[in-house]
């Protein structure tokens, strides 16, 4: 189902959790809401589910205005970070709960309910564990049961709140891929909240980056990473370095440097900041390199990371050097010229 | 240096023995000795005298009345306690802190004062006294007064057991049930109640023990009318004051046995379902 969110507002006392959020979710899409804690991503998810009331704006499910519908009427499949399985019920009864709760005239026969619940458990590969209690399952298994339970009501949309947040790293990565498969097989419109950028970039069709109750950027994972729309997105997604400086006659000149770099796109003169990723920096600069001193060299599995102090800047830069057997790694204290292949410049407000 | 002390983190053996000995002596003197004394005194003139004392009509009436009062007060507090705990742990509202404080009031006020309050409100000279007399409704020195005082004194037990338990369980289970289409009532019946069942049982057990044993508040509103408004604890006191020691201790054994039964059930619950009790985490 297509979901349209128009100018959503939510306040907790004087604190604004959502400030005019607009978002169109296409039918069948897998969307990630990505942001730091307090950015409003969970509030947005809960508002879509009807677990939070909103102070302004509209939520539409297809052609239907869902803004004032109750939680039950919205029929969303919600998956909680800590699973929220009913601990006194068997796995099968957990999955059957949504069908079991329907009023008598809409309720399938008991055998039919069990058959459908078992189908879903088979889909999440847990049919063998149908008689266990939630306590007797691992975290990853519990989350799969929670997803099966949410799908049992044939939801208008699947909403997942930090679904892998409570799992260890290895299980996270497995479940991530598995969720993508389930999504592709069932076609449910799915929105999940995460603060893990790897998860968002790997899993989602589109990523919504949120900050301080607003949407910073909506785009495919590639767009978000290669064309960050704001300084916040550049800084929050992936590793980045920042240079302070000024735009002067169409060129960016870092503070404390005499050389300047061309602007990727035209900007008005004034104070500005330049963002660049560590793997887009290079040492074989021609005549536009910035003067810098190597501060520290760190070895990683697949690269060296140079921490370099650019003259006139207050924080050191990280610079990736691919590991070649014959390449010479600069020692701390060495003087260098640092150039960049790709960067973005934003005017400072 | 004491060679026999194997672990560097334990105290020397003589100190351990001293501490354990002191603790055992304390328990024996203050807990076991009085309990034994009750039974010894009750059986001082033989089993027949003991049984006769229990068969006495006033004693039987006191037993019946005690069970009646507890039988009304405990279910009432079960409902009040669950409602209050549900309200406090699953909802946010103005004055929540005040409500939590008020629930503890019966624990902090002397039971005698609680009883007096009811006398002031419902007694012949009280606020509603004249109106009640006019309509021939008897509350003080009658069963309704005993029930009121008992309900007040035992109110916190169920609520205090459930609030931390329900707070720890959070709201996600209930919210999950709502998103799956369950109504509020279905959610309460099928999710909330099963989650708290053992905690609830535990709270009811403690509430019942106190309802049966309550003396102070009940004493004020009872009027001590033999065979009519005397509960077991009051009856024990009257018999004792009349120097009828065998009867007094015989009736007291009933209370002692009820207490032991409660302790036994409580231990059983803690042993079998301890992880589902808030009390376990508190103690």
GROMACS .gro file of C-alpha atoms in nm, chain A:
model
  349
    1UNK     CA    1   0.000   0.000   0.000
    2UNK     CA    2   0.117   0.348  -0.083
    3UNK     CA    3   0.170   0.571   0.218
    4UNK     CA    4   0.174   0.948   0.203
    5UNK     CA    5   0.288   1.156   0.497
    6UNK     CA    6   0.214   1.526   0.477
    7UNK     CA    7   0.363   1.786   0.703
    8UNK     CA    8   0.358   1.577   1.018
    9UNK     CA    9   0.413   1.759   1.349
   10UNK     CA   10   0.462   1.611   1.694
   11UNK     CA   11   0.557   1.785   2.020
   12UNK     CA   12   0.631   1.646   2.364
   13UNK     CA   13   0.570   1.951   2.578
   14UNK     CA   14   0.810   2.210   2.438
   15UNK     CA   15   1.025   1.952   2.262
   16UNK     CA   16   0.948   1.911   1.891
   17UNK     CA   17   0.996   1.549   1.786
   18UNK     CA   18   0.867   1.594   1.430
   19UNK     CA   19   0.879   1.929   1.251
   20UNK     CA   20   0.686   1.917   0.928
   21UNK     CA   21   0.780   1.577   0.787
   22UNK     CA   22   0.678   1.499   0.427
   23UNK     CA   23   0.737   1.152   0.287
   24UNK     CA   24   0.588   0.943   0.009
   25UNK     CA   25   0.637   0.568   0.039
   26UNK     CA   26   0.565   0.370  -0.275
   27UNK     CA   27   0.373   0.048  -0.263
   28UNK     CA   28   0.603  -0.250  -0.211
   29UNK     CA   29   0.903  -0.037  -0.124
   30UNK     CA   30   1.157  -0.115   0.150
   31UNK     CA   31   1.241   0.210   0.326
   32UNK     CA   32   1.495   0.280   0.599
   33UNK     CA   33   1.454   0.567   0.845
   34UNK     CA   34   1.811   0.649   0.944
   35UNK     CA   35   1.924   0.901   1.203
   36UNK     CA   36   2.089   0.951   1.541
   37UNK     CA   37   1.887   0.901   1.859
   38UNK     CA   38   1.643   1.185   1.912
   39UNK     CA   39   1.614   1.252   1.538
   40UNK     CA   40   1.245   1.160   1.536
   41UNK     CA   41   1.271   0.840   1.332
   42UNK     CA   42   1.101   0.618   1.589
   43UNK     CA   43   0.835   0.881   1.655
   44UNK     CA   44   0.760   0.890   1.283
   45UNK     CA   45   0.731   0.510   1.270
   46UNK     CA   46   0.502   0.502   1.572
   47UNK     CA   47   0.291   0.782   1.426
   48UNK     CA   48   0.240   0.577   1.109
   49UNK     CA   49   0.137   0.282   1.327
   50UNK     CA   50  -0.105   0.493   1.529
   51UNK     CA   51   0.088   0.431   1.852
   52UNK     CA   52   0.147   0.808   1.878
   53UNK     CA   53  -0.104   1.081   1.812
   54UNK     CA   54   0.020   1.370   1.598
   55UNK     CA   55  -0.027   1.743   1.651
   56UNK     CA   56  -0.053   1.837   1.283
   57UNK     CA   57  -0.035   1.700   0.931
   58UNK     CA   58  -0.191   1.399   0.764
   59UNK     CA   59  -0.111   1.032   0.712
   60UNK     CA   60  -0.275   0.864   0.413
   61UNK     CA   61  -0.286   0.488   0.346
   62UNK     CA   62  -0.363   0.465  -0.026
   63UNK     CA   63  -0.674   0.679  -0.080
   64UNK     CA   64  -0.774   0.661   0.282
   65UNK     CA   65  -0.698   0.928   0.542
   66UNK     CA   66  -0.552   0.729   0.830
   67UNK     CA   67  -0.462   1.023   1.055
   68UNK     CA   68  -0.745   0.965   1.300
   69UNK     CA   69  -0.783   0.589   1.264
   70UNK     CA   70  -0.720   0.376   1.573
   71UNK     CA   71  -0.425   0.138   1.595
   72UNK     CA   72  -0.652  -0.159   1.530
   73UNK     CA   73  -0.816   0.002   1.228
   74UNK     CA   74  -0.481   0.076   1.065
   75UNK     CA   75  -0.388  -0.293   1.065
   76UNK     CA   76  -0.013  -0.238   1.058
   77UNK     CA   77   0.235  -0.514   1.127
   78UNK     CA   78   0.464  -0.370   1.396
   79UNK     CA   79   0.787  -0.538   1.504
   80UNK     CA   80   0.946  -0.416   1.826
   81UNK     CA   81   1.317  -0.395   1.902
   82UNK     CA   82   1.277  -0.627   2.200
   83UNK     CA   83   1.033  -0.855   2.015
   84UNK     CA   84   0.740  -0.809   2.259
   85UNK     CA   85   0.639  -1.172   2.216
   86UNK     CA   86   0.367  -1.294   2.451
   87UNK     CA   87   0.579  -1.492   2.693
   88UNK     CA   88   0.306  -1.723   2.819
   89UNK     CA   89   0.202  -1.836   2.469
   90UNK     CA   90   0.361  -2.097   2.247
   91UNK     CA   91   0.528  -1.971   1.931
   92UNK     CA   92   0.236  -2.091   1.720
   93UNK     CA   93  -0.017  -1.912   1.943
   94UNK     CA   94   0.186  -1.594   1.923
   95UNK     CA   95   0.163  -1.601   1.545
   96UNK     CA   96  -0.206  -1.692   1.557
   97UNK     CA   97  -0.290  -1.411   1.803
   98UNK     CA   98  -0.396  -1.152   1.544
   99UNK     CA   99  -0.639  -1.391   1.375
  100UNK     CA  100  -0.758  -1.524   1.711
  101UNK     CA  101  -0.855  -1.176   1.829
  102UNK     CA  102  -1.085  -1.099   1.540
  103UNK     CA  103  -1.455  -1.065   1.615
  104UNK     CA  104  -1.636  -1.394   1.564
  105UNK     CA  105  -1.785  -1.310   1.224
  106UNK     CA  106  -1.441  -1.234   1.072
  107UNK     CA  107  -1.254  -1.509   1.251
  108UNK     CA  108  -1.145  -1.814   1.051
  109UNK     CA  109  -1.206  -2.158   1.202
  110UNK     CA  110  -0.950  -2.276   1.458
  111UNK     CA  111  -0.796  -2.527   1.218
  112UNK     CA  112  -0.765  -2.261   0.948
  113UNK     CA  113  -0.598  -2.018   1.192
  114UNK     CA  114  -0.346  -2.283   1.292
  115UNK     CA  115  -0.279  -2.373   0.931
  116UNK     CA  116  -0.208  -2.010   0.840
  117UNK     CA  117   0.011  -1.958   1.145
  118UNK     CA  118   0.207  -2.270   1.059
  119UNK     CA  119   0.250  -2.149   0.699
  120UNK     CA  120   0.404  -1.828   0.828
  121UNK     CA  121   0.630  -2.015   1.068
  122UNK     CA  122   0.745  -2.228   0.776
  123UNK     CA  123   0.819  -1.912   0.580
  124UNK     CA  124   1.042  -1.784   0.863
  125UNK     CA  125   1.193  -2.134   0.896
  126UNK     CA  126   1.071  -2.196   1.249
  127UNK     CA  127   0.794  -2.452   1.200
  128UNK     CA  128   0.985  -2.704   1.411
  129UNK     CA  129   0.978  -2.475   1.711
  130UNK     CA  130   0.603  -2.411   1.705
  131UNK     CA  131   0.544  -2.555   2.054
  132UNK     CA  132   0.828  -2.371   2.227
  133UNK     CA  133   0.781  -2.073   2.454
  134UNK     CA  134   0.954  -1.745   2.355
  135UNK     CA  135   1.196  -1.789   2.647
  136UNK     CA  136   1.333  -2.101   2.481
  137UNK     CA  137   1.433  -1.922   2.159
  138UNK     CA  138   1.744  -1.724   2.064
  139UNK     CA  139   1.717  -1.351   1.991
  140UNK     CA  140   1.725  -1.400   1.617
  141UNK     CA  141   1.456  -1.669   1.634
  142UNK     CA  142   1.237  -1.447   1.848
  143UNK     CA  143   1.262  -1.164   1.600
  144UNK     CA  144   1.162  -1.400   1.321
  145UNK     CA  145   0.858  -1.510   1.522
  146UNK     CA  146   0.771  -1.144   1.578
  147UNK     CA  147   0.784  -1.083   1.204
  148UNK     CA  148   0.567  -1.387   1.133
  149UNK     CA  149   0.319  -1.263   1.393
  150UNK     CA  150   0.307  -0.920   1.229
  151UNK     CA  151   0.253  -1.071   0.884
  152UNK     CA  152  -0.031  -1.294   1.008
  153UNK     CA  153  -0.281  -1.007   0.995
  154UNK     CA  154  -0.196  -0.938   0.628
  155UNK     CA  155  -0.079  -0.588   0.723
  156UNK     CA  156  -0.123  -0.273   0.515
  157UNK     CA  157   0.241  -0.195   0.593
  158UNK     CA  158   0.519  -0.362   0.792
  159UNK     CA  159   0.685  -0.130   1.044
  160UNK     CA  160   1.004  -0.244   1.219
  161UNK     CA  161   1.153  -0.046   1.506
  162UNK     CA  162   1.529  -0.114   1.523
  163UNK     CA  163   1.454  -0.477   1.441
  164UNK     CA  164   1.814  -0.598   1.472
  165UNK     CA  165   1.924  -0.361   1.747
  166UNK     CA  166   1.924  -0.620   2.025
  167UNK     CA  167   2.109  -0.890   1.828
  168UNK     CA  168   2.480  -0.965   1.805
  169UNK     CA  169   2.673  -0.858   1.497
  170UNK     CA  170   2.678  -1.189   1.310
  171UNK     CA  171   2.306  -1.260   1.353
  172UNK     CA  172   2.233  -0.902   1.250
  173UNK     CA  173   2.395  -0.944   0.913
  174UNK     CA  174   2.221  -1.278   0.852
  175UNK     CA  175   1.879  -1.145   0.948
  176UNK     CA  176   1.933  -0.837   0.734
  177UNK     CA  177   1.972  -1.044   0.418
  178UNK     CA  178   1.693  -1.272   0.523
  179UNK     CA  179   1.456  -0.976   0.573
  180UNK     CA  180   1.536  -0.857   0.221
  181UNK     CA  181   1.443  -1.202   0.088
  182UNK     CA  182   1.117  -1.209   0.284
  183UNK     CA  183   1.036  -0.862   0.156
  184UNK     CA  184   1.101  -0.955  -0.204
  185UNK     CA  185   0.891  -1.271  -0.168
  186UNK     CA  186   0.591  -1.110   0.004
  187UNK     CA  187   0.596  -0.761  -0.144
  188UNK     CA  188   0.476  -0.589   0.174
  189UNK     CA  189   0.549  -0.219   0.190
  190UNK     CA  190   0.808  -0.207   0.467
  191UNK     CA  191   0.954   0.073   0.677
  192UNK     CA  192   1.229   0.008   0.928
  193UNK     CA  193   1.407   0.233   1.174
  194UNK     CA  194   1.779   0.205   1.229
  195UNK     CA  195   2.073   0.407   1.350
  196UNK     CA  196   2.312   0.172   1.170
  197UNK     CA  197   2.408   0.317   0.832
  198UNK     CA  198   2.543  -0.014   0.699
  199UNK     CA  199   2.206  -0.170   0.765
  200UNK     CA  200   2.021   0.113   0.592
  201UNK     CA  201   2.251   0.126   0.290
  202UNK     CA  202   2.262  -0.249   0.238
  203UNK     CA  203   1.897  -0.329   0.293
  204UNK     CA  204   1.679  -0.042   0.178
  205UNK     CA  205   1.547   0.063  -0.162
  206UNK     CA  206   1.550   0.420  -0.038
  207UNK     CA  207   1.697   0.573   0.274
  208UNK     CA  208   1.538   0.860   0.465
  209UNK     CA  209   1.800   1.045   0.671
  210UNK     CA  210   1.648   1.230   0.966
  211UNK     CA  211   1.792   1.484   1.205
  212UNK     CA  212   1.627   1.690   1.480
  213UNK     CA  213   1.273   1.611   1.372
  214UNK     CA  214   1.328   1.688   1.005
  215UNK     CA  215   1.411   1.489   0.694
  216UNK     CA  216   1.758   1.584   0.567
  217UNK     CA  217   1.755   1.374   0.253
  218UNK     CA  218   1.559   1.099   0.081
  219UNK     CA  219   1.736   0.890  -0.178
  220UNK     CA  220   1.872   0.556  -0.291
  221UNK     CA  221   2.169   0.427  -0.091
  222UNK     CA  222   2.401   0.536  -0.375
  223UNK     CA  223   2.259   0.887  -0.382
  224UNK     CA  224   2.283   0.920  -0.006
  225UNK     CA  225   2.647   0.815  -0.004
  226UNK     CA  226   2.780   0.983  -0.317
  227UNK     CA  227   2.564   1.295  -0.326
  228UNK     CA  228   2.488   1.393   0.032
  229UNK     CA  229   2.247   1.686   0.023
  230UNK     CA  230   2.350   1.849   0.350
  231UNK     CA  231   2.657   1.870   0.574
  232UNK     CA  232   2.468   1.657   0.827
  233UNK     CA  233   2.419   1.370   0.581
  234UNK     CA  234   2.781   1.390   0.464
  235UNK     CA  235   2.898   1.371   0.821
  236UNK     CA  236   2.648   1.111   0.947
  237UNK     CA  237   2.666   0.859   0.662
  238UNK     CA  238   3.012   0.718   0.599
  239UNK     CA  239   3.343   0.863   0.715
  240UNK     CA  240   3.417   1.223   0.636
  241UNK     CA  241   3.660   1.510   0.689
  242UNK     CA  242   3.567   1.875   0.714
  243UNK     CA  243   3.766   2.181   0.610
  244UNK     CA  244   3.662   2.527   0.722
  245UNK     CA  245   3.720   2.815   0.484
  246UNK     CA  246   3.569   3.077   0.253
  247UNK     CA  247   3.432   3.092  -0.096
  248UNK     CA  248   3.608   3.366  -0.281
  249UNK     CA  249   3.550   3.442  -0.650
  250UNK     CA  250   3.403   3.100  -0.719
  251UNK     CA  251   3.679   2.901  -0.544
  252UNK     CA  252   3.705   2.747  -0.198
  253UNK     CA  253   4.005   2.854   0.008
  254UNK     CA  254   4.061   2.665   0.337
  255UNK     CA  255   4.151   2.876   0.641
  256UNK     CA  256   4.529   2.906   0.682
  257UNK     CA  257   4.603   2.801   0.323
  258UNK     CA  258   4.707   3.002   0.022
  259UNK     CA  259   4.584   2.759  -0.240
  260UNK     CA  260   4.220   2.720  -0.331
  261UNK     CA  261   4.007   2.446  -0.490
  262UNK     CA  262   3.745   2.474  -0.765
  263UNK     CA  263   3.380   2.446  -0.659
  264UNK     CA  264   3.195   2.135  -0.786
  265UNK     CA  265   2.888   2.356  -0.826
  266UNK     CA  266   2.855   2.736  -0.813
  267UNK     CA  267   2.800   2.897  -0.471
  268UNK     CA  268   2.786   3.259  -0.354
  269UNK     CA  269   3.092   3.409  -0.182
  270UNK     CA  270   3.107   3.378   0.196
  271UNK     CA  271   3.207   3.138   0.476
  272UNK     CA  272   3.180   2.771   0.378
  273UNK     CA  273   3.289   2.420   0.468
  274UNK     CA  274   3.424   2.147   0.247
  275UNK     CA  275   3.352   1.779   0.308
  276UNK     CA  276   3.564   1.499   0.168
  277UNK     CA  277   3.579   1.124   0.231
  278UNK     CA  278   3.909   0.966   0.344
  279UNK     CA  279   3.924   0.747   0.031
  280UNK     CA  280   3.885   1.051  -0.197
  281UNK     CA  281   4.202   1.217  -0.067
  282UNK     CA  282   4.540   1.162  -0.234
  283UNK     CA  283   4.904   1.246  -0.182
  284UNK     CA  284   5.014   1.283  -0.546
  285UNK     CA  285   4.868   1.632  -0.567
  286UNK     CA  286   4.993   1.863  -0.838
  287UNK     CA  287   5.016   2.234  -0.770
  288UNK     CA  288   4.686   2.270  -0.575
  289UNK     CA  289   4.777   2.044  -0.280
  290UNK     CA  290   4.728   2.167   0.075
  291UNK     CA  291   5.025   2.181   0.311
  292UNK     CA  292   4.994   1.917   0.582
  293UNK     CA  293   5.199   1.723   0.837
  294UNK     CA  294   5.152   1.352   0.914
  295UNK     CA  295   5.031   1.323   1.270
  296UNK     CA  296   4.979   0.948   1.307
  297UNK     CA  297   4.967   0.631   1.093
  298UNK     CA  298   4.716   0.356   1.172
  299UNK     CA  299   4.720   0.013   1.014
  300UNK     CA  300   4.391  -0.151   0.916
  301UNK     CA  301   4.339  -0.487   0.752
  302UNK     CA  302   4.302  -0.349   0.400
  303UNK     CA  303   4.459  -0.002   0.418
  304UNK     CA  304   4.666   0.248   0.608
  305UNK     CA  305   4.487   0.541   0.762
  306UNK     CA  306   4.695   0.856   0.782
  307UNK     CA  307   4.596   1.120   1.028
  308UNK     CA  308   4.728   1.446   0.883
  309UNK     CA  309   4.719   1.797   1.025
  310UNK     CA  310   4.635   2.050   0.755
  311UNK     CA  311   4.788   2.386   0.839
  312UNK     CA  312   4.531   2.634   0.966
  313UNK     CA  313   4.261   2.373   1.048
  314UNK     CA  314   4.169   2.279   1.407
  315UNK     CA  315   4.109   1.903   1.364
  316UNK     CA  316   4.329   1.648   1.182
  317UNK     CA  317   4.216   1.473   0.863
  318UNK     CA  318   4.186   1.101   0.798
  319UNK     CA  319   4.330   0.986   0.467
  320UNK     CA  320   4.312   0.631   0.330
  321UNK     CA  321   4.617   0.480   0.163
  322UNK     CA  322   4.564   0.148  -0.020
  323UNK     CA  323   4.809  -0.117   0.098
  324UNK     CA  324   5.067  -0.203  -0.168
  325UNK     CA  325   5.364  -0.418  -0.085
  326UNK     CA  326   5.610  -0.177  -0.242
  327UNK     CA  327   5.442   0.151  -0.148
  328UNK     CA  328   5.623   0.373   0.096
  329UNK     CA  329   5.411   0.483   0.392
  330UNK     CA  330   5.493   0.834   0.517
  331UNK     CA  331   5.621   0.848   0.875
  332UNK     CA  332   5.477   1.076   1.144
  333UNK     CA  333   5.622   1.423   1.106
  334UNK     CA  334   5.655   1.401   0.728
  335UNK     CA  335   5.541   1.706   0.527
  336UNK     CA  336   5.296   1.642   0.246
  337UNK     CA  337   5.072   1.796  -0.015
  338UNK     CA  338   4.712   1.672   0.011
  339UNK     CA  339   4.480   1.677  -0.289
  340UNK     CA  340   4.126   1.548  -0.344
  341UNK     CA  341   3.950   1.375  -0.633
  342UNK     CA  342   3.598   1.438  -0.514
  343UNK     CA  343   3.442   1.663  -0.250
  344UNK     CA  344   3.141   1.880  -0.170
  345UNK     CA  345   3.123   2.238  -0.047
  346UNK     CA  346   2.838   2.380   0.161
  347UNK     CA  347   2.788   2.743   0.252
  348UNK     CA  348   2.797   2.795   0.632
  349UNK     CA  349   2.469   2.931   0.756
   0.00000   0.00000   0.00000
